[in-house]
Coordinates of C-alpha atoms and ligand atoms in Angstrom, one line a residue:
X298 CA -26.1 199.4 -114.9
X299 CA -23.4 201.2 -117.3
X300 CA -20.3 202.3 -115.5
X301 CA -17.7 204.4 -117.5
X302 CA -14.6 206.5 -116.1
X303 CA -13.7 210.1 -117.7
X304 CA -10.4 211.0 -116.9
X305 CA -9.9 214.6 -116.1
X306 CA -7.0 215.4 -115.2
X307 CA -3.5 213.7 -113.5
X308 CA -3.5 211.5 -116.7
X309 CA 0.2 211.3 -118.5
X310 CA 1.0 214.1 -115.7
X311 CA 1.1 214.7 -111.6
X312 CA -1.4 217.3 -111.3
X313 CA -4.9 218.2 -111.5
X314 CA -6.4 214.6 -110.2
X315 CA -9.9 214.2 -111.3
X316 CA -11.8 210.7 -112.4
X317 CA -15.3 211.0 -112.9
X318 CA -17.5 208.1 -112.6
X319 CA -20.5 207.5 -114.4
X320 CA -22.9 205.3 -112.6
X321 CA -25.4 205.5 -115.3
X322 CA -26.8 208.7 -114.7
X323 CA -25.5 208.9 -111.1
X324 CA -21.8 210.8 -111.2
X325 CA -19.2 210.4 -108.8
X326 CA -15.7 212.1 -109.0
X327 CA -12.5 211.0 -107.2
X328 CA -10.3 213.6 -106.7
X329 CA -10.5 217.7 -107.4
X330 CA -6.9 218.9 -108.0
X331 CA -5.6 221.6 -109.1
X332 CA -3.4 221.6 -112.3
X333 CA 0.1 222.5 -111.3
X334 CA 3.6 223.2 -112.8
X335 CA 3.2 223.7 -116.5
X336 CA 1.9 226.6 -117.8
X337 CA -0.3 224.4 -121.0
X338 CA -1.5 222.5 -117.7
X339 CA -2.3 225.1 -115.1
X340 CA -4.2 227.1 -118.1
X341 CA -6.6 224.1 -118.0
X342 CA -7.9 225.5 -114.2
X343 CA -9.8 227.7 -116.2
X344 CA -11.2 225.2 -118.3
X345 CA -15.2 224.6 -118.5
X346 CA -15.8 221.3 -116.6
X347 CA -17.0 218.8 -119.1
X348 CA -20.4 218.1 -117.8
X349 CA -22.6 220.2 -116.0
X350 CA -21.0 220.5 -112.5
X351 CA -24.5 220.4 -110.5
X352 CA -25.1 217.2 -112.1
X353 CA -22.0 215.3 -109.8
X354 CA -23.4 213.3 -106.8
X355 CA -20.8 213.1 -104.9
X356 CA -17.0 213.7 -103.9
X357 CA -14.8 211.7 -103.0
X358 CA -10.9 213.5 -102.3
X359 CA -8.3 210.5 -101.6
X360 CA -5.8 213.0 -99.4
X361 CA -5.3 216.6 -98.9
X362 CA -2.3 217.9 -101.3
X363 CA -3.4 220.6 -103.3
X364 CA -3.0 218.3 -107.2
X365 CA -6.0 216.6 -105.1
X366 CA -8.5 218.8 -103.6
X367 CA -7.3 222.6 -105.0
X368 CA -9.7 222.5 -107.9
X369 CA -12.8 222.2 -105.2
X370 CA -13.5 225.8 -104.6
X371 CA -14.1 226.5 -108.2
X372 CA -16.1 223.2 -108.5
X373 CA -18.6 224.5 -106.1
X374 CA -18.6 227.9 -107.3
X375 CA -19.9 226.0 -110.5
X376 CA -22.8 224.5 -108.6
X377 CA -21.5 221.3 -106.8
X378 CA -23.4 221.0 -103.8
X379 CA -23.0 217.0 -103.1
X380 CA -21.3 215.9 -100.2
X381 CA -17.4 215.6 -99.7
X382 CA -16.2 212.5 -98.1
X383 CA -12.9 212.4 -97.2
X384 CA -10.9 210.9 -93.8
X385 CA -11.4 213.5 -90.9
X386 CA -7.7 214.7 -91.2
X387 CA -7.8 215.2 -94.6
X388 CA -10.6 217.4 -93.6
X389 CA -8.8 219.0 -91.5
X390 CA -5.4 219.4 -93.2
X391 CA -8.1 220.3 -96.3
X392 CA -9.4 223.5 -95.1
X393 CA -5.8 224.8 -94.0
X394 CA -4.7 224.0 -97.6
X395 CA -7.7 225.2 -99.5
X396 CA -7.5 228.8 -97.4
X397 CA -3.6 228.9 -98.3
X398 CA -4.0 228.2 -102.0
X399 CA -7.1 231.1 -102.6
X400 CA -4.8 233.4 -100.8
X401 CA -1.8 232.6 -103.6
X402 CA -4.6 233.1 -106.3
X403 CA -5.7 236.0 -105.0
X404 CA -1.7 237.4 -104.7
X405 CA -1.3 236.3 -108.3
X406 CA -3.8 238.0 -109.3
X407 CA -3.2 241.5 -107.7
X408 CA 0.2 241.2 -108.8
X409 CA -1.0 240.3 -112.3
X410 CA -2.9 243.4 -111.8
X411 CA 0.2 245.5 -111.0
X412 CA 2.4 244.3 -113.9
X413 CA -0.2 244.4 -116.2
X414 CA -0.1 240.6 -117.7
X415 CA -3.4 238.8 -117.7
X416 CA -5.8 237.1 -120.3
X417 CA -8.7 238.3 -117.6
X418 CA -9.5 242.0 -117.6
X419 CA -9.3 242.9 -114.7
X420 CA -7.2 239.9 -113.7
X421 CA -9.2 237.3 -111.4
X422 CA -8.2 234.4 -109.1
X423 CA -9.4 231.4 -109.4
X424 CA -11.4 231.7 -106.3
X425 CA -11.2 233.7 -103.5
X426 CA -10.9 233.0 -100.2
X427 CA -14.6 233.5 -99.2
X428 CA -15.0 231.1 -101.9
X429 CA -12.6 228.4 -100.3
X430 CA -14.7 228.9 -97.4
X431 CA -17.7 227.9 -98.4
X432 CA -16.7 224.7 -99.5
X433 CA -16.1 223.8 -95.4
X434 CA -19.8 222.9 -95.4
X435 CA -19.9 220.2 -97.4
X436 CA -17.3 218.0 -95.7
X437 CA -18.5 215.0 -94.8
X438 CA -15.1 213.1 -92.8
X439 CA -15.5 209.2 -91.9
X440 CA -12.8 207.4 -90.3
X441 CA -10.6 204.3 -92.1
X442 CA -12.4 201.2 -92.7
X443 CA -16.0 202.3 -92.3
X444 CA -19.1 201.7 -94.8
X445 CA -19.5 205.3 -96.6
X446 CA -23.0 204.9 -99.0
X447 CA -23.0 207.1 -101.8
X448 CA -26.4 205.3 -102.9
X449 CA -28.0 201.9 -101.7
X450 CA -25.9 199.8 -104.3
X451 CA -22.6 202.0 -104.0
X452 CA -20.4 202.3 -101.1
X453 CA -16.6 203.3 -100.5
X454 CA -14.0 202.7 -97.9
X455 CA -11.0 204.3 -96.9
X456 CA -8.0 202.6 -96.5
X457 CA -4.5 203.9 -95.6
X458 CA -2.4 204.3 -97.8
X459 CA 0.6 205.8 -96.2
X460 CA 1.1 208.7 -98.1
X461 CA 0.3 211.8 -95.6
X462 CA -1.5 212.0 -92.8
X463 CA -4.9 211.1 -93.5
X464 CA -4.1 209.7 -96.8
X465 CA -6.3 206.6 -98.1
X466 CA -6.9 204.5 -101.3
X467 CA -10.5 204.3 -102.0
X468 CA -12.3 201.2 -103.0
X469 CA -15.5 200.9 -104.6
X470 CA -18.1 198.7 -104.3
X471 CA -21.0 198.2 -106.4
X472 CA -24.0 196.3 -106.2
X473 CA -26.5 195.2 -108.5
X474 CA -29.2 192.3 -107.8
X475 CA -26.9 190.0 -110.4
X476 CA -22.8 191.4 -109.7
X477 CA -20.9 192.7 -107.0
X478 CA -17.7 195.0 -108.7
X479 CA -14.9 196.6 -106.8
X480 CA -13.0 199.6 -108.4
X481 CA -9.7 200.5 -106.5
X482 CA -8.4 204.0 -106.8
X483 CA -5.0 204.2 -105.4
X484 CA -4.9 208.2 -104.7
X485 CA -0.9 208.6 -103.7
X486 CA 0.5 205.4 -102.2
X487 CA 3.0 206.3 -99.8
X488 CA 6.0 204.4 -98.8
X489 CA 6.7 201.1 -96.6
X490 CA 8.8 201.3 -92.9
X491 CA 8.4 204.8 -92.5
X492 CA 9.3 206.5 -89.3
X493 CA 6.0 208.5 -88.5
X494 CA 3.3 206.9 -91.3
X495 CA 2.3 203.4 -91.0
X496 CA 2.5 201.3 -94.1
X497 CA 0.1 201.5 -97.1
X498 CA -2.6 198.7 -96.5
X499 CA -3.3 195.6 -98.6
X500 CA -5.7 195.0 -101.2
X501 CA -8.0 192.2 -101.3
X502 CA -9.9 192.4 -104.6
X503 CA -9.8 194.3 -107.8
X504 CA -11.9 194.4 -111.0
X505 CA -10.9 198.0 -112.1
X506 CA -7.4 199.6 -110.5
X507 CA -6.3 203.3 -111.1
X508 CA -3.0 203.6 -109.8
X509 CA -0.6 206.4 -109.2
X510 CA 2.6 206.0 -110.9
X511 CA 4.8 209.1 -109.7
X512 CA 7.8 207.2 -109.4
X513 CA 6.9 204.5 -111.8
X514 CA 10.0 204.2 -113.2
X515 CA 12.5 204.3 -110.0
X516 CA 13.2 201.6 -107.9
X517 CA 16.4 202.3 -106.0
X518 CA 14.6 204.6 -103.2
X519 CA 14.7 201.6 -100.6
X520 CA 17.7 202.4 -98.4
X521 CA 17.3 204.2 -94.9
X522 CA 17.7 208.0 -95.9
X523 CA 19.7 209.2 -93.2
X524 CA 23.5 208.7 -94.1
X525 CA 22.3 209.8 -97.3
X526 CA 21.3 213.2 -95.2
X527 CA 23.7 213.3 -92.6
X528 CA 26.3 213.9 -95.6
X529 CA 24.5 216.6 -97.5
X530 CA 23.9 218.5 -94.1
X531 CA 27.8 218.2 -92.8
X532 CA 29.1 218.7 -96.4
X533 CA 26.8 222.1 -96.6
X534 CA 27.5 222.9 -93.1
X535 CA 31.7 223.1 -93.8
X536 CA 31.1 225.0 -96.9
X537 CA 31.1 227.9 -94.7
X538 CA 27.2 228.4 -95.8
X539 CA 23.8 227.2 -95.3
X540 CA 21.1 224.7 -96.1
X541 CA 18.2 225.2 -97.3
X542 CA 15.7 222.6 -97.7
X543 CA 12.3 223.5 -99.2
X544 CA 9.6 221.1 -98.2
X545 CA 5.8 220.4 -98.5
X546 CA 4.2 221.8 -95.6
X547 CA 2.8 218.6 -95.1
X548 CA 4.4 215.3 -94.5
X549 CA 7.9 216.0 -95.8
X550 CA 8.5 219.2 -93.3
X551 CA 8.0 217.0 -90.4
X552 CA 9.9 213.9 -92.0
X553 CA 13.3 215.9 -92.3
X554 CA 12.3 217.5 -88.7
X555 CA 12.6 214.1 -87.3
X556 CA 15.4 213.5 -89.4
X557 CA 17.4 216.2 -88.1
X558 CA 16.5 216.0 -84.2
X559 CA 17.6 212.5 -84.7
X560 CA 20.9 212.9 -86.6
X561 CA 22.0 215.6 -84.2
X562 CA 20.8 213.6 -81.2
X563 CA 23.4 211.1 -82.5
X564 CA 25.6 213.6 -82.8
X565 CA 25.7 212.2 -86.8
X566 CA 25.9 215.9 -87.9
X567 CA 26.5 219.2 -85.5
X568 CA 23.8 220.8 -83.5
X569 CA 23.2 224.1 -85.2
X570 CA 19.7 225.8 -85.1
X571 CA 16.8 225.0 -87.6
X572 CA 14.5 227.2 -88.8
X573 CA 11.4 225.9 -89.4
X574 CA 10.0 228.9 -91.7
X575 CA 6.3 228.3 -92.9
X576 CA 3.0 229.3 -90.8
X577 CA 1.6 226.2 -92.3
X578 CA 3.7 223.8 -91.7
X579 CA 3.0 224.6 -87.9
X580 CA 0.0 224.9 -87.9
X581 CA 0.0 221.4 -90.0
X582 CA 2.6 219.7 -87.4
X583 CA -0.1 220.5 -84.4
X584 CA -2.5 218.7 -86.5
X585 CA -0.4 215.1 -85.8
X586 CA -1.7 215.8 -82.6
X587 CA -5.3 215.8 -83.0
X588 CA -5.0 212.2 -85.4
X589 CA -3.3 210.1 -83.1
X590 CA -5.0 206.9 -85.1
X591 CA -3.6 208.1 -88.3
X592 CA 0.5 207.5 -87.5
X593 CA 2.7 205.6 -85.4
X594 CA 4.0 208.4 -82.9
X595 CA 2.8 208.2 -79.3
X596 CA 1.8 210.6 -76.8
X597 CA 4.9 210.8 -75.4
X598 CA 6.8 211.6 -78.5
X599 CA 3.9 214.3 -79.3
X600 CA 4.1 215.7 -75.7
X601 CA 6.9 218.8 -74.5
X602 CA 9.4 216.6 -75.4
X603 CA 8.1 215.8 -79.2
X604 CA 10.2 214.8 -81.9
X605 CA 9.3 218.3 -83.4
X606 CA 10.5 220.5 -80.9
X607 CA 13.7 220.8 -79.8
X608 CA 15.7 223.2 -78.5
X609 CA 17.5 223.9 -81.8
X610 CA 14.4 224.2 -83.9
X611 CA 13.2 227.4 -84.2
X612 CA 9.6 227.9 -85.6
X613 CA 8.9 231.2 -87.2
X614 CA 5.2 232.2 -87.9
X615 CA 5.7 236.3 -88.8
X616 CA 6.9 238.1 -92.3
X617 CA 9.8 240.4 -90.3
X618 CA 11.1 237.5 -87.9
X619 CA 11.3 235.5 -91.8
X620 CA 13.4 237.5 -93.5
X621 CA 15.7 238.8 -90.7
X622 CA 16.9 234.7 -91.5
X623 CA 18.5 236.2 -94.8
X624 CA 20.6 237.7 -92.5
X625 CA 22.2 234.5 -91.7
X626 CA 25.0 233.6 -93.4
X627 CA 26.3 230.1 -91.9
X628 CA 25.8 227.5 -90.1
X629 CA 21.6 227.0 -90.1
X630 CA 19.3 225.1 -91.4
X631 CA 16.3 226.7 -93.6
X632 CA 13.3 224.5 -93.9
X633 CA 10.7 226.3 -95.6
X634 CA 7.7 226.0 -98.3
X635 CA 6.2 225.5 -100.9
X636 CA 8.1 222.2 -101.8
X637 CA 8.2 223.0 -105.5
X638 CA 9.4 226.9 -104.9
X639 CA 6.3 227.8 -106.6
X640 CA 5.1 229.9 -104.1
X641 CA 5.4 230.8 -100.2
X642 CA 8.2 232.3 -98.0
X643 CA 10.8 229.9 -99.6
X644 CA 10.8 232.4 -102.5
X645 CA 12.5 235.3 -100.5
X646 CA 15.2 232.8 -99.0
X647 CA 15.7 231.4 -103.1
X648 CA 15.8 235.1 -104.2
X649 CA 18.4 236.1 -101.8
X650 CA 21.2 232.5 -101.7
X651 CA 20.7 231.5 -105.3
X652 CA 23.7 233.4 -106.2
X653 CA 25.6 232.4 -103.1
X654 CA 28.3 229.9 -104.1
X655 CA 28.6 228.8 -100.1
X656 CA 24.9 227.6 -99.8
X657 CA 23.2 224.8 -100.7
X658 CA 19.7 224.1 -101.9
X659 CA 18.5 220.1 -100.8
X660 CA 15.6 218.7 -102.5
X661 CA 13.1 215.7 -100.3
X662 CA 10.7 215.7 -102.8
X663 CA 9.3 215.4 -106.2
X664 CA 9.9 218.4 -108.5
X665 CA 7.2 218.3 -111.3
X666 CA 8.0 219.6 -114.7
X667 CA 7.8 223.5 -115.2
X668 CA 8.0 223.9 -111.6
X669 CA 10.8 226.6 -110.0
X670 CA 11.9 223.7 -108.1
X671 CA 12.5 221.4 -111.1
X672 CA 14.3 224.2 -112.9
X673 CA 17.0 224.6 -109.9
X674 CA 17.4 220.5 -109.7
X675 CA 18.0 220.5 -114.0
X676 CA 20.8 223.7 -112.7
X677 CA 19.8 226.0 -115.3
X678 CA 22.0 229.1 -115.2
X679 CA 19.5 231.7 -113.9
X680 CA 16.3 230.9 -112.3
X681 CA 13.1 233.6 -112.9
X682 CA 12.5 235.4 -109.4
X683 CA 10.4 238.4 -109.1
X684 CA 10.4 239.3 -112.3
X685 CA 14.2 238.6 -112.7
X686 CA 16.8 236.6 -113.8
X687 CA 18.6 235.3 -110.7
X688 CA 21.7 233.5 -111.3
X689 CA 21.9 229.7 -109.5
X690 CA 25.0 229.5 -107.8
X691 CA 24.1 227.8 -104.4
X692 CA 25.1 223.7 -104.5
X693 CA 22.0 221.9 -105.8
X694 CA 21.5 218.3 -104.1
X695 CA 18.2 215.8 -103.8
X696 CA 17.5 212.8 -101.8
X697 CA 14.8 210.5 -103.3
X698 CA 14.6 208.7 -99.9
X699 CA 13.0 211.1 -98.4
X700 CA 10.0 210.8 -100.6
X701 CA 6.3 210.4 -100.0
X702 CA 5.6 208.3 -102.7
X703 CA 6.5 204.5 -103.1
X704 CA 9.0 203.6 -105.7
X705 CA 8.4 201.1 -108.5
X706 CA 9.0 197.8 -106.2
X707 CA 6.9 199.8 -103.6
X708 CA 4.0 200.2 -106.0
X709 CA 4.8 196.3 -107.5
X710 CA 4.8 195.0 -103.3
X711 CA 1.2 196.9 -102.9
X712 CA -0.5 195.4 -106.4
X713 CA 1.0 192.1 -105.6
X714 CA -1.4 192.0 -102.7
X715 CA -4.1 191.5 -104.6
X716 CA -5.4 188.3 -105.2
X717 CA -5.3 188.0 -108.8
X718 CA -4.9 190.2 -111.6
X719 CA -7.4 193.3 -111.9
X720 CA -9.6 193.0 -115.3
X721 CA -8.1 196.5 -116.6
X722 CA -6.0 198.7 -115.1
X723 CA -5.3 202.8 -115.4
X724 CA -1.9 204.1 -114.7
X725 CA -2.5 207.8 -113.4
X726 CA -0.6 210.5 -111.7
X727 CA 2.7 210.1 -113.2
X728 CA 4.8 211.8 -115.9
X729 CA 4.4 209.8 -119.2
X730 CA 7.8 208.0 -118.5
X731 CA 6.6 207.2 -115.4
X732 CA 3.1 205.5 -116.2
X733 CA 4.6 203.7 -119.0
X734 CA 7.5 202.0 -117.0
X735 CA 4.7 201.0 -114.6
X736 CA 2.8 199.8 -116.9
X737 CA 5.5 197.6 -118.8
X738 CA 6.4 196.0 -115.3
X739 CA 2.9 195.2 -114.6
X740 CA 2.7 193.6 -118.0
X741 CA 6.2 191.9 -117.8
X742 CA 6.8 190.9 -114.5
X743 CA 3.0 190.1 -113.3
X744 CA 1.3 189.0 -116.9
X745 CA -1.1 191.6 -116.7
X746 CA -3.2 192.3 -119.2
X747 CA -5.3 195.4 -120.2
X748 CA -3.0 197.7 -118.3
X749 CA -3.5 201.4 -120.0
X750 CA -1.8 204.7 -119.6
X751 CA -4.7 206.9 -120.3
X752 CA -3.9 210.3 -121.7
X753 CA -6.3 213.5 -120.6
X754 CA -9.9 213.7 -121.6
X755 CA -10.1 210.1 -122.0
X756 CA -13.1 208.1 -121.5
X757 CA -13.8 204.3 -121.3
X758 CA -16.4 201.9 -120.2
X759 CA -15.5 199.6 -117.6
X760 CA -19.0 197.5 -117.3
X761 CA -22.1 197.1 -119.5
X762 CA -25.2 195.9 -118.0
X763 CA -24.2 194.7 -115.4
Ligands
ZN1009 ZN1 -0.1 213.6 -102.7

């Protein structure tokens, strides 16, 4: 048997995940994201997928954020019909997300319509909604550490890797009548002593490892976040204004939740209410419920008294009751999404307390380049809203702690477990500073060799013959 890897997307860049696997004939891909951020990246959405889609066996999605799973729609529309594995909350989580991100390409595309700036005539989305939709059928949700056969000789396992809820590192085993080979694809690794996710789990054994390398080149993101919060809230709070904190639906939304019941518990920073302003990030904290094996909370934590409700927090789910919290002008909190201001009810709140000198914007998470979000972090003087030129005013501050990706000595503590040294090594899903930081470290500090940063539309063989 020949095995090659084709990578096709999150390659010198955070977005658009996608390594196919060539089994032979037999193709497997890990990972369908969507290309995000940049508009040279996001145009490549629309690119024709380099093989003939119906050809791909199999799918195989590592966790449910959009860079992972949002290109999946489309791939069916172009005639996958193989099966999706995937852990049953990223299932779940999956089809909130997938629903979510055809209803933005559908609103892009009407509003394309309406200002008259497309390359498609009439402008298009991506997919559609009914289109999301009928990807639900193919879902095929296993549980950590069981035996998934693609084929006879190949078979995967999930294995947490602390990243969000439901997120795992995939290994891959193949088997021939003369070699066993393991390939280990990291997805997102997530981050160790964590108050709701349980630590990323070891490896074992390694001939091929792709790895993430988001923060690749950062290794000071170790210390307990919360004094680090507790000051940005109180020195907001006596500004006179308020904070707004956008966050990933998923994951980070319920991180600062906990965050913030438990620094006002302690009385760390003053009880004043939280808004909790995004339908999916709800509906996405009920889900913790269904997946008790997934985190560390219990049922008592989940139960009427649950870390997420509170009598402070305020959870809004309709359009009027969100923007009658523009009327607010102090002491609140605003926790609200899309975590990279791209999109979502988080626009309205930017739009309206950019200019406001009292407010303050606070960042949990990463900002990718060409992203709204990354914009307000570099402080540029006006920020593009609606068509305008909004000018940034509001205090701009970011807390790395808060993160859901493992730092550098995070990512070295989880590679260290293997046993020894992988026979070649990909560094994906990290900005090329990133992935080449990594990979210098892995050189350096463990004597790796054949550690590669590869670069989009790469290919390479990994066995012959085998
Ligand atoms: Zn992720």
């Amino acid at each position: 048997m020949n095995i090659s890897i084709h990578f096709l997307g999150a390659a010198q860049s955070v977005t658009g995940s996608k390594h196919l696997l060539h089994f032979d004939d037999f193709q497997v891909l890990i990972d369908c994201g969507l290309f995000q951020g940049l508009k040279e990246l996001r145009l490549r959405n629309w690119d024709p997928f380099p093989m003939d889609v119906s050809q791909v066996e199999a799918l195989v999605l590592t966790h449910a954020h959009i860079d992972h799973i949002g290109y999946l729609p489309k791939f069916v529309k172009e005639g996958f019909d193989g099966p999706v594995y995937c852990t049953s909350a990223t299932a779940d989580l999956a089809k909130i997300l997938l629903l979510d991100s055809a209803k933005l390409q559908e609103e892009e595309a009407e509003w394309a319509k309406k200002k008259g700036y497309s390359k498609h005539h009439p402008p298009k989305p991506l997919y559609t909604t009914e289109e999301a939709e009928n990807t639900f059928r193919l879902f095929q949700p296993y549980e950590f550490d069981e035996d998934i056969y693609l084929r006879d000789d190949i078979r995967i396992k999930f294995h947490n890797a602390g990243h969000i809820l439901g997120a795992g590192w995939v290994e891959l085993t193949v088997q021939t009548e003369r070699q066993q080979k393991t390939l280990v694809f990291s997805g997102d690794l997530g981050r160790y002593h964590q108050p709701i996710l349980r630590d990323p789990v070891s490896m074992k054994q390694a001939d091929v490892l792709v790895t993430e390398s988001t923060y690749g080149d950062r290794d000071n993101l170790f210390e307990d976040p919360s004094e680090e919060f507790a000051q940005v809230v109180n020195e907001a709070l006596e500004r006179g204004g308020c904070l707004l904190i956008p966050a990933f639906a998923l994951g980070r939304t319920q991180m600062v939740m906990y965050y913030l019941k438990t620094l006002m518990e302690a009385g760390t920073i003053p009880k004043v209410p939280v808004y909790l302003d995004s339908p999916m990030a709800i509906s996405m904290t009920k889900l913790y419920k269904h997946h008790f094996s997934y985190h560390k909370l219990r049922d008592e934590d989940l139960s009427k008294e649950s870390i997420f409700d509170y009598e402070l927090f305020n959870y809004y789910r309709s359009a009027e009751a969100s923007k009658g919290i523009n009327e607010i002008r102090r002491n609140a909190i605003i926790v609200s999404s899309s975590g990279m201001c791209t999109g979502g009810r988080i626009l309205h709140h930017l739009y309206h307390r950019l200019p406001r000198e009292e407010d303050t914007i606070l960042f949990v998470g990463f900002q990718a380049k060409g992203t709204r979000g990354r914009d307000i972090l570099e402080q540029k003087e006006t920020i593009r809203m609606f068509g305008q030129e909004v000018p940034l005013k509001m205090q701009v501050r970011k807390i790395d702690g808060l993160s859901a990706h493992a730092d550098k000595n995070e990512l070295l503590k989880w590679v260290s477990t293997l046993q020894e040294a992988p026979k070649r090594t990909f560094i994906v899903h990290g900005e090329i500073e990133s992935a080449q930081a990594l990979q210098q470290t892995l050189t350096q500090k463990l004597g790796w060799s054949n550690v590669h940063v590869p670069d989009y539309m790469e290919q390479h063989k990994l066995f012959d013959n085998i």
